[in-house]
Short mmCIF file of C-alpha atoms in Angstrom, two decimals:
data_model
loop_
_atom_site.label_atom_id
_atom_site.label_comp_id
_atom_site.label_asym_id
_atom_site.label_seq_id
_atom_site.Cartn_x
_atom_site.Cartn_y
_atom_site.Cartn_z
CA MET X 15 104.80 125.66 217.30
CA ASN X 16 107.08 123.12 215.59
CA ILE X 17 106.72 123.62 211.84
CA ALA X 18 108.40 121.23 209.40
CA ILE X 19 108.98 122.57 205.89
CA LEU X 20 109.61 119.84 203.33
CA GLY X 21 111.42 121.49 200.45
CA GLY X 22 112.55 124.16 202.89
CA THR X 23 115.81 124.53 201.00
CA GLY X 24 113.86 126.16 198.13
CA LYS X 25 112.99 129.85 197.96
CA GLU X 26 109.37 129.79 199.09
CA GLY X 27 109.98 127.28 201.89
CA ALA X 28 112.97 129.24 203.12
CA GLY X 29 110.94 132.45 203.08
CA LEU X 30 108.25 130.88 205.26
CA ALA X 31 110.94 129.46 207.57
CA VAL X 32 112.54 132.88 208.10
CA ARG X 33 109.24 134.65 208.68
CA TRP X 34 107.90 132.06 211.12
CA ALA X 35 111.21 131.75 212.99
CA LYS X 36 111.16 135.50 213.59
CA LEU X 37 107.69 135.10 215.08
CA GLY X 38 109.00 132.54 217.55
CA HIS X 39 108.10 129.24 215.89
CA SER X 40 110.58 126.34 215.78
CA ILE X 41 111.38 125.43 212.19
CA ILE X 42 112.58 122.10 210.86
CA ILE X 43 113.88 122.35 207.30
CA GLY X 44 113.37 119.05 205.47
CA SER X 45 115.24 117.90 202.40
CA ARG X 46 115.97 114.60 200.65
CA ASP X 47 119.56 115.36 201.61
CA ALA X 48 119.80 115.85 205.38
CA GLU X 49 123.21 117.52 205.10
CA ARG X 50 121.85 120.07 202.65
CA ALA X 51 118.94 120.75 205.02
CA LYS X 52 121.35 121.30 207.91
CA ALA X 53 123.53 123.66 205.87
CA ARG X 54 120.47 125.62 204.74
CA ALA X 55 119.22 125.83 208.34
CA VAL X 56 122.54 127.41 209.37
CA GLU X 57 122.20 130.02 206.59
CA LEU X 58 118.60 130.79 207.49
CA ARG X 59 119.46 131.20 211.19
CA ASP X 60 121.72 134.04 210.07
CA VAL X 61 119.07 135.59 207.82
CA ALA X 62 116.37 135.36 210.46
CA HIS X 63 118.60 136.27 213.40
CA ALA X 64 116.76 133.45 215.08
CA ILE X 65 118.06 130.28 216.66
CA PRO X 66 115.33 127.70 216.29
CA ILE X 67 115.88 126.55 212.68
CA VAL X 68 117.28 123.06 212.22
CA GLY X 69 117.70 120.75 209.26
CA HIS X 70 116.83 117.07 208.80
CA GLY X 71 115.94 114.50 206.19
CA ASN X 72 112.31 114.78 205.07
CA ARG X 73 111.08 111.86 207.18
CA GLU X 74 112.67 113.11 210.42
CA ALA X 75 111.52 116.65 209.66
CA ALA X 76 107.91 115.51 209.15
CA ALA X 77 108.04 113.48 212.37
CA LEU X 78 109.25 116.52 214.36
CA GLY X 79 106.68 118.97 212.94
CA GLU X 80 103.31 119.59 214.57
CA VAL X 81 102.39 121.22 211.27
CA VAL X 82 104.04 120.02 208.04
CA VAL X 83 104.44 122.35 205.07
CA VAL X 84 104.88 120.71 201.67
CA ALA X 85 106.89 123.20 199.61
CA LEU X 86 108.24 120.65 197.14
CA PRO X 87 108.34 120.94 193.35
CA ALA X 88 105.06 119.69 191.86
CA ASN X 89 106.79 116.91 189.95
CA GLY X 90 108.48 115.53 193.08
CA LEU X 91 105.41 114.74 195.16
CA ALA X 92 104.93 111.11 194.15
CA VAL X 93 108.56 110.32 194.97
CA THR X 94 108.93 112.21 198.25
CA LEU X 95 105.58 112.01 200.02
CA PRO X 96 105.19 108.23 200.46
CA GLU X 97 108.12 108.21 202.90
CA VAL X 98 106.47 110.84 205.14
CA ARG X 99 102.99 109.32 205.04
CA GLU X 100 103.21 107.75 208.49
CA ALA X 101 104.79 110.87 210.03
CA CYS X 102 101.99 113.10 208.67
CA LYS X 103 99.11 111.00 210.03
CA GLY X 104 96.49 113.23 211.63
CA LYS X 105 98.62 116.36 211.18
CA VAL X 106 97.81 119.65 209.50
CA VAL X 107 99.68 119.55 206.19
CA ILE X 108 99.92 122.79 204.22
CA SER X 109 100.45 122.43 200.47
CA THR X 110 102.11 125.48 198.93
CA VAL X 111 102.86 123.48 195.77
CA VAL X 112 102.13 125.11 192.40
CA PRO X 113 102.06 123.00 189.23
CA LEU X 114 103.90 125.41 186.93
CA THR X 115 106.08 124.34 184.02
CA PHE X 116 108.43 127.09 182.88
CA GLY X 117 109.65 127.05 179.29
CA GLY X 118 106.96 124.66 178.03
CA PRO X 119 103.92 125.32 175.83
CA ARG X 120 101.77 126.10 178.89
CA LEU X 121 102.72 127.59 182.25
CA PHE X 122 99.92 126.14 184.38
CA THR X 123 100.04 122.36 184.25
CA PRO X 124 97.85 120.89 187.00
CA PRO X 125 97.83 117.10 187.47
CA ALA X 126 94.83 115.06 186.28
CA ILE X 127 93.44 114.96 189.84
CA GLY X 128 92.84 118.74 189.55
CA SER X 129 95.56 120.34 191.66
CA SER X 130 98.82 119.66 193.45
CA ALA X 131 97.06 119.99 196.82
CA GLU X 132 94.68 117.20 195.85
CA GLU X 133 97.68 115.11 194.80
CA VAL X 134 99.22 115.76 198.23
CA ALA X 135 95.95 114.68 199.87
CA ALA X 136 95.84 111.51 197.76
CA LEU X 137 99.43 110.65 198.72
CA LEU X 138 98.87 111.51 202.41
CA PRO X 139 95.35 110.14 202.93
CA GLU X 140 95.40 110.50 206.72
CA ALA X 141 96.74 114.04 206.76
CA ARG X 142 94.53 117.13 207.10
CA VAL X 143 95.55 118.96 203.96
CA VAL X 144 95.08 122.71 203.47
CA GLY X 145 96.15 124.56 200.31
CA ALA X 146 97.71 127.93 201.21
CA PHE X 147 100.63 130.38 200.80
CA HIS X 148 100.74 130.02 197.00
CA HIS X 149 100.79 133.75 196.37
CA ILE X 150 102.99 135.25 199.06
CA ALA X 151 106.25 136.09 197.28
CA ALA X 152 109.37 134.54 198.90
CA HIS X 153 110.99 137.96 198.57
CA GLU X 154 108.24 139.48 200.73
CA LEU X 155 108.54 136.76 203.35
CA VAL X 156 112.25 137.24 203.94
CA ASP X 157 111.94 140.99 204.30
CA ALA X 158 109.91 141.10 207.49
CA GLU X 159 110.21 144.84 207.99
CA HIS X 160 107.19 145.92 205.93
CA PRO X 161 103.66 144.49 205.74
CA ILE X 162 102.91 141.93 203.01
CA GLU X 163 100.39 143.37 200.56
CA CYS X 164 98.67 140.09 199.69
CA ASP X 165 95.67 138.14 200.97
CA LEU X 166 96.17 134.60 202.18
CA LEU X 167 93.67 132.42 200.30
CA ILE X 168 93.20 128.96 201.77
CA CYS X 169 91.12 125.88 200.95
CA GLY X 170 90.60 122.45 202.49
CA GLN X 171 88.12 119.99 203.89
CA ASP X 172 88.98 120.20 207.62
CA PRO X 173 87.68 123.34 209.43
CA ALA X 174 90.04 122.92 212.42
CA ALA X 175 93.04 122.52 210.11
CA LYS X 176 91.97 125.69 208.26
CA GLU X 177 91.71 127.48 211.60
CA THR X 178 95.33 126.52 212.42
CA VAL X 179 96.49 127.85 209.03
CA THR X 180 94.41 130.99 209.51
CA LEU X 181 96.20 131.71 212.80
CA LEU X 182 99.61 131.08 211.19
CA GLY X 183 98.69 133.52 208.41
CA ARG X 184 97.29 136.18 210.74
CA SER X 185 100.46 136.01 212.84
CA MET X 186 102.27 137.32 209.74
CA GLY X 187 99.76 140.16 209.47
CA LEU X 188 97.90 138.63 206.54
CA ARG X 189 94.17 138.87 205.91
CA VAL X 190 93.00 135.27 205.51
CA LEU X 191 90.08 134.25 203.29
CA ASP X 192 88.53 130.81 203.32
CA VAL X 193 88.04 129.73 199.69
CA GLY X 194 86.11 126.57 200.38
CA PRO X 195 86.97 122.92 199.78
CA LEU X 196 90.18 121.38 198.46
CA THR X 197 88.56 121.07 195.01
CA ASN X 198 89.15 124.84 194.76
CA ALA X 199 92.92 124.33 195.05
CA GLY X 200 93.37 124.30 191.25
CA PRO X 201 92.07 127.87 190.88
CA LEU X 202 94.24 129.00 193.81
CA GLU X 203 97.35 127.37 192.37
CA GLY X 204 96.52 128.87 188.96
CA ILE X 205 96.72 132.38 190.42
CA THR X 206 100.45 131.80 190.86
CA ALA X 207 100.69 131.39 187.06
CA VAL X 208 98.97 134.77 186.72
CA LEU X 209 101.35 136.41 189.21
CA ALA X 210 104.45 134.80 187.65
CA THR X 211 103.38 136.13 184.24
CA VAL X 212 102.69 139.60 185.64
CA ASN X 213 106.08 139.60 187.43
CA ARG X 214 107.86 138.75 184.21
CA ARG X 215 105.90 141.11 181.97
CA TYR X 216 106.03 144.11 184.30
CA LYS X 217 109.51 143.36 185.69
CA LEU X 218 108.41 142.80 189.28
CA LYS X 219 109.54 140.36 191.96
CA ASN X 220 106.61 140.40 194.28
CA SER X 221 103.20 140.94 192.74
CA GLY X 222 100.40 139.67 194.94
CA ILE X 223 96.62 139.52 195.04
CA LYS X 224 93.92 141.23 197.06
CA ILE X 225 90.26 140.34 196.97
CA THR X 226 88.12 143.49 196.77
CA GLY X 227 84.54 144.09 197.87
CA LEU X 228 84.82 142.86 201.46
CA MET F 28 82.27 150.91 168.12
CA ASN F 29 79.74 148.18 167.25
CA ILE F 30 79.98 145.49 169.90
CA ALA F 31 78.06 142.23 169.54
CA ILE F 32 77.44 140.32 172.76
CA LEU F 33 76.51 136.67 172.18
CA GLY F 34 74.74 135.52 175.29
CA GLY F 35 73.89 139.15 175.97
CA THR F 36 70.59 138.12 177.51
CA GLY F 37 72.53 136.70 180.49
CA LYS F 38 73.64 138.72 183.51
CA GLU F 39 77.31 139.32 182.66
CA GLY F 40 76.64 140.06 178.98
CA ALA F 41 73.83 142.43 179.86
CA GLY F 42 76.07 144.21 182.37
CA LEU F 43 78.73 144.80 179.71
CA ALA F 44 76.02 145.96 177.27
CA VAL F 45 74.70 148.57 179.70
CA ARG F 46 78.15 149.84 180.65
CA TRP F 47 79.38 150.12 177.08
CA ALA F 48 76.13 151.67 175.79
CA LYS F 49 76.46 154.40 178.41
CA LEU F 50 79.94 155.08 177.06
CA GLY F 51 78.58 155.59 173.56
CA HIS F 52 79.16 152.22 171.93
CA SER F 53 76.49 150.55 169.80
CA ILE F 54 75.49 147.21 171.28
CA ILE F 55 74.01 144.23 169.48
CA ILE F 56 72.60 141.66 171.89
CA GLY F 57 72.80 138.17 170.38
CA SER F 58 70.72 135.16 171.39
CA ARG F 59 69.71 131.85 169.88
CA ASP F 60 66.23 133.31 170.00
CA ALA F 61 66.18 136.63 168.09
CA GLU F 62 62.88 137.66 169.69
CA ARG F 63 64.34 137.17 173.16
CA ALA F 64 67.36 139.24 172.17
CA LYS F 65 65.12 142.05 170.91
CA ALA F 66 63.03 142.01 174.09
CA ARG F 67 66.15 142.08 176.26
CA ALA F 68 67.56 144.97 174.19
CA VAL F 69 64.41 146.99 174.91
CA GLU F 70 64.81 146.33 178.65
CA LEU F 71 68.49 147.26 178.61
CA ARG F 72 67.81 150.49 176.72
CA ASP F 73 65.70 151.49 179.74
CA VAL F 74 68.39 150.46 182.25
CA ALA F 75 71.16 152.21 180.38
CA HIS F 76 69.08 155.27 179.40
CA ALA F 77 70.80 154.76 176.07
CA ILE F 78 69.33 154.17 172.64
CA PRO F 79 71.87 152.12 170.72
CA ILE F 80 71.09 148.62 172.01
CA VAL F 81 69.44 146.23 169.58
CA GLY F 82 68.76 142.49 169.58
CA HIS F 83 69.35 139.85 166.91
CA GLY F 84 69.94 136.17 166.41
CA ASN F 85 73.53 135.19 167.19
CA ARG F 86 74.63 134.99 163.56
CA GLU F 87 73.27 138.43 162.62
CA ALA F 88 74.64 139.90 165.85
CA ALA F 89 78.14 138.54 165.14
CA ALA F 90 77.99 139.87 161.58
CA LEU F 91 77.07 143.38 162.83
CA GLY F 92 79.76 143.55 165.54
CA GLU F 93 83.23 144.96 164.93
CA VAL F 94 84.11 143.27 168.20
CA VAL F 95 82.26 140.12 169.27
CA VAL F 96 81.92 139.19 172.95
CA VAL F 97 81.23 135.54 173.72
CA ALA F 98 79.32 135.56 177.01
CA LEU F 99 77.70 132.17 176.53
CA PRO F 100 77.49 129.34 179.08
CA ALA F 101 80.62 127.18 178.90
CA ASN F 102 78.63 124.10 177.92
CA GLY F 103 76.95 125.86 174.98
CA LEU F 104 80.04 126.82 172.97
CA ALA F 105 80.22 123.79 170.70
CA VAL F 106 76.57 124.21 169.68
CA THR F 107 76.47 127.98 169.20
CA LEU F 108 79.86 129.02 167.85
CA PRO F 109 79.99 127.05 164.57
CA GLU F 110 77.16 129.17 163.15
CA VAL F 111 79.08 132.43 163.82
CA ARG F 112 82.45 131.18 162.58
CA GLU F 113 82.23 132.97 159.24
CA ALA F 114 80.96 136.20 160.82
CA CYS F 115 83.85 136.27 163.32
CA LYS F 116 86.63 135.86 160.74
CA GLY F 117 89.46 138.30 161.46
CA LYS F 118 87.53 139.99 164.28
CA VAL F 119 88.50 140.59 167.87
CA VAL F 120 86.50 138.05 169.88
CA ILE F 121 86.40 138.46 173.66
CA SER F 122 85.71 135.32 175.68
CA THR F 123 84.22 136.06 179.09
CA VAL F 124 83.22 132.40 179.44
CA VAL F 125 83.92 130.67 182.75
CA PRO F 126 83.72 126.87 183.02
CA LEU F 127 81.99 126.63 186.39
CA THR F 128 79.64 123.83 187.40
CA PHE F 129 77.45 124.74 190.36
CA GLY F 130 76.13 121.96 192.55
CA GLY F 131 78.60 119.32 191.33
CA PRO F 132 81.60 117.76 193.08
CA ARG F 133 83.90 120.51 191.76
CA LEU F 134 83.15 124.15 190.95
CA PHE F 135 85.92 124.78 188.40
CA THR F 136 85.53 122.39 185.47
CA PRO F 137 87.71 123.52 182.56
CA PRO F 138 87.48 121.60 179.29
CA ALA F 139 90.30 119.20 178.29
CA ILE F 140 91.79 121.87 176.00
CA GLY F 141 92.66 123.89 179.14
CA SER F 142 90.13 126.72 179.22
CA SER F 143 86.89 127.96 177.70
CA ALA F 144 88.79 130.70 175.84
CA GLU F 145 90.94 128.07 174.15
CA GLU F 146 87.75 126.19 173.24
CA VAL F 147 86.39 129.42 171.71
CA ALA F 148 89.64 129.82 169.74
CA ALA F 149 89.46 126.22 168.52
CA LEU F 150 85.85 126.72 167.37
CA LEU F 151 86.61 130.11 165.76
CA PRO F 152 90.04 129.44 164.26
CA GLU F 153 90.17 132.66 162.24
CA ALA F 154 89.08 134.95 165.06
CA ARG F 155 91.52 136.92 167.23
CA VAL F 156 90.48 135.64 170.65
CA VAL F 157 91.21 137.47 173.89
CA GLY F 158 90.15 136.17 177.33
CA ALA F 159 88.86 139.03 179.50
CA PHE F 160 86.10 140.40 181.79
CA HIS F 161 85.83 137.17 183.81
CA HIS F 162 86.01 138.94 187.15
CA ILE F 163 84.03 142.14 186.79
CA ALA F 164 80.78 141.47 188.65
CA ALA F 165 77.64 142.04 186.55
CA HIS F 166 76.23 143.97 189.50
CA GLU F 167 79.16 146.41 189.31
CA LEU F 168 78.77 146.84 185.56
CA VAL F 169 75.12 147.87 185.71
CA ASP F 170 75.70 150.42 188.45
CA ALA F 171 77.87 152.84 186.51
CA GLU F 172 77.85 155.53 189.20
CA HIS F 173 80.85 154.32 191.22
CA PRO F 174 84.27 153.06 190.08
CA ILE F 175 84.73 149.30 189.68
CA GLU F 176 87.24 148.05 192.23
CA CYS F 177 88.69 145.26 190.10
CA ASP F 178 91.58 144.87 187.68
CA LEU F 179 90.89 143.73 184.14
CA LEU F 180 93.15 140.74 183.47
CA ILE F 181 93.43 139.77 179.81
CA CYS F 182 95.26 137.12 177.80
CA GLY F 183 95.61 136.23 174.15
CA GLN F 184 97.96 135.66 171.24
CA ASP F 185 97.28 138.82 169.19
CA PRO F 186 98.85 142.05 170.53
CA ALA F 187 96.59 144.34 168.45
CA ALA F 188 93.49 142.48 169.65
CA LYS F 189 94.68 142.84 173.24
CA GLU F 190 95.19 146.56 172.62
CA THR F 191 91.55 146.89 171.49
CA VAL F 192 90.37 145.09 174.62
CA THR F 193 92.67 147.23 176.76
CA LEU F 194 91.06 150.40 175.39
CA LEU F 195 87.56 148.98 175.98
CA GLY F 196 88.55 148.19 179.57
CA ARG F 197 90.19 151.54 180.22
CA SER F 198 87.11 153.35 178.90
CA MET F 199 85.28 151.79 181.89
CA GLY F 200 87.96 153.13 184.22
CA LEU F 201 89.60 149.75 184.74
CA ARG F 202 93.31 149.13 185.19
CA VAL F 203 94.21 146.56 182.55
CA LEU F 204 96.97 143.96 183.00
CA ASP F 205 98.28 141.78 180.19
CA VAL F 206 98.57 138.23 181.53
CA GLY F 207 100.31 136.73 178.53
CA PRO F 208 99.15 134.11 176.04
CA LEU F 209 95.80 132.35 175.73
CA THR F 210 97.27 129.30 177.52
CA ASN F 211 96.94 131.43 180.68
CA ALA F 212 93.15 131.63 180.23
CA GLY F 213 92.57 128.63 182.53
CA PRO F 214 94.10 130.40 185.54
CA LEU F 215 92.12 133.58 184.72
CA GLU F 216 88.86 131.65 184.41
CA GLY F 217 89.67 129.82 187.65
CA ILE F 218 89.77 133.12 189.56
CA THR F 219 86.01 133.37 188.96
CA ALA F 220 85.62 130.13 190.95
CA VAL F 221 87.56 131.79 193.78
CA LEU F 222 85.39 134.92 193.64
CA ALA F 223 82.13 132.91 193.43
CA THR F 224 83.19 130.94 196.52
CA VAL F 225 84.16 134.12 198.40
CA ASN F 226 80.85 135.76 197.42
CA ARG F 227 78.90 132.82 198.78
CA ARG F 228 80.94 132.34 201.93
CA TYR F 229 81.12 136.02 202.88
CA LYS F 230 77.62 136.89 201.57
CA LEU F 231 78.81 139.33 198.91
CA LYS F 232 77.59 140.09 195.39
CA ASN F 233 80.60 141.73 193.91
CA SER F 234 83.97 140.58 195.15
CA GLY F 235 86.77 141.36 192.71
CA ILE F 236 90.52 141.08 192.40
CA LYS F 237 93.40 143.53 192.45
CA ILE F 238 96.99 142.67 191.67
CA THR F 239 99.33 144.27 194.20
CA GLY F 240 102.98 145.26 193.90
CA LEU F 241 102.73 147.36 190.73
#
């Protein structure tokens, strides 16, 4: 599958790119700066020992992807997403965005609409938005040799889009749990604030979350 | 230890009462209606096969507790807490409150201040508020025969207060993780929305959460 990753030059996007490329998907790294995306794609081809990673500007990347992953910083959505709106029409768009503000009075700073995923959906009204991959540490994604000890929690309005994301998650060996509608994205994104705090406090790089009782 | 549980007539409060009474703590169930609290205390004494559970009005309950647990509905805090403000001065106050709205457009509905625990702290400015016990299913608490498969995630400003809560959690056999300041209470409370959705979708009563990687 062709997977575009907007913000794929960042850590989390790059981790997903490497993991999916190793599984045989074709990855298009998107960035505001097409040259930076191309350079990053070359680096990630080396990390993944996989050929099919290319770099493009965000709009071209989104146009090439069958699935589009939004792995942008939370405060960059309103600037970047309008230019990919047409390219994302009807597509499965995965928001991995987490509205965290480091160094401020409060770590978890969701937008007024409730969550970054809902902001993505508002900016891409014809896309089929699913919130997912907020909790899988980039560090775990790059190191594909051992299983990832984390559940994949997803939410969204479109059952078929959630099914696509479920298959992408299962292909990485993840247990996938459907956590209802996109209005639950805030709680999912908030878990990343919990994990970031635990990582810092207990000097970890890759804490994760497992749901118990099922 | 004397533990007052305001809202102890509800499911979660009653579960904590039973579990702690079995461990030898003295429990004071608080309710707006002292007679209801007394009646519930009699019931819980039978469930816990333990004597030291009594019922009182909220103000008397708070005065008797060395630790005060606020297990009230999120929308009742502003009405109930002002009358216990004096009684909670300097005490460890545990907020288990979760701002969920069932049947509305959105399950997780935190107050403008960020979380119910921060609302508790604003209403009880001289109390030492810790957010905790949001995720331990009432069902698991009452059945004390098997270990609870859930981490206890806590947050708050006061290290000594968090230490008290940590010991109360460990006495139940829980692994306790410190998730930083009270501004992280929103993300902790949000996890209950995730678990409530998982319970409903997967027909469970007692899903929980474990942090992995440590």
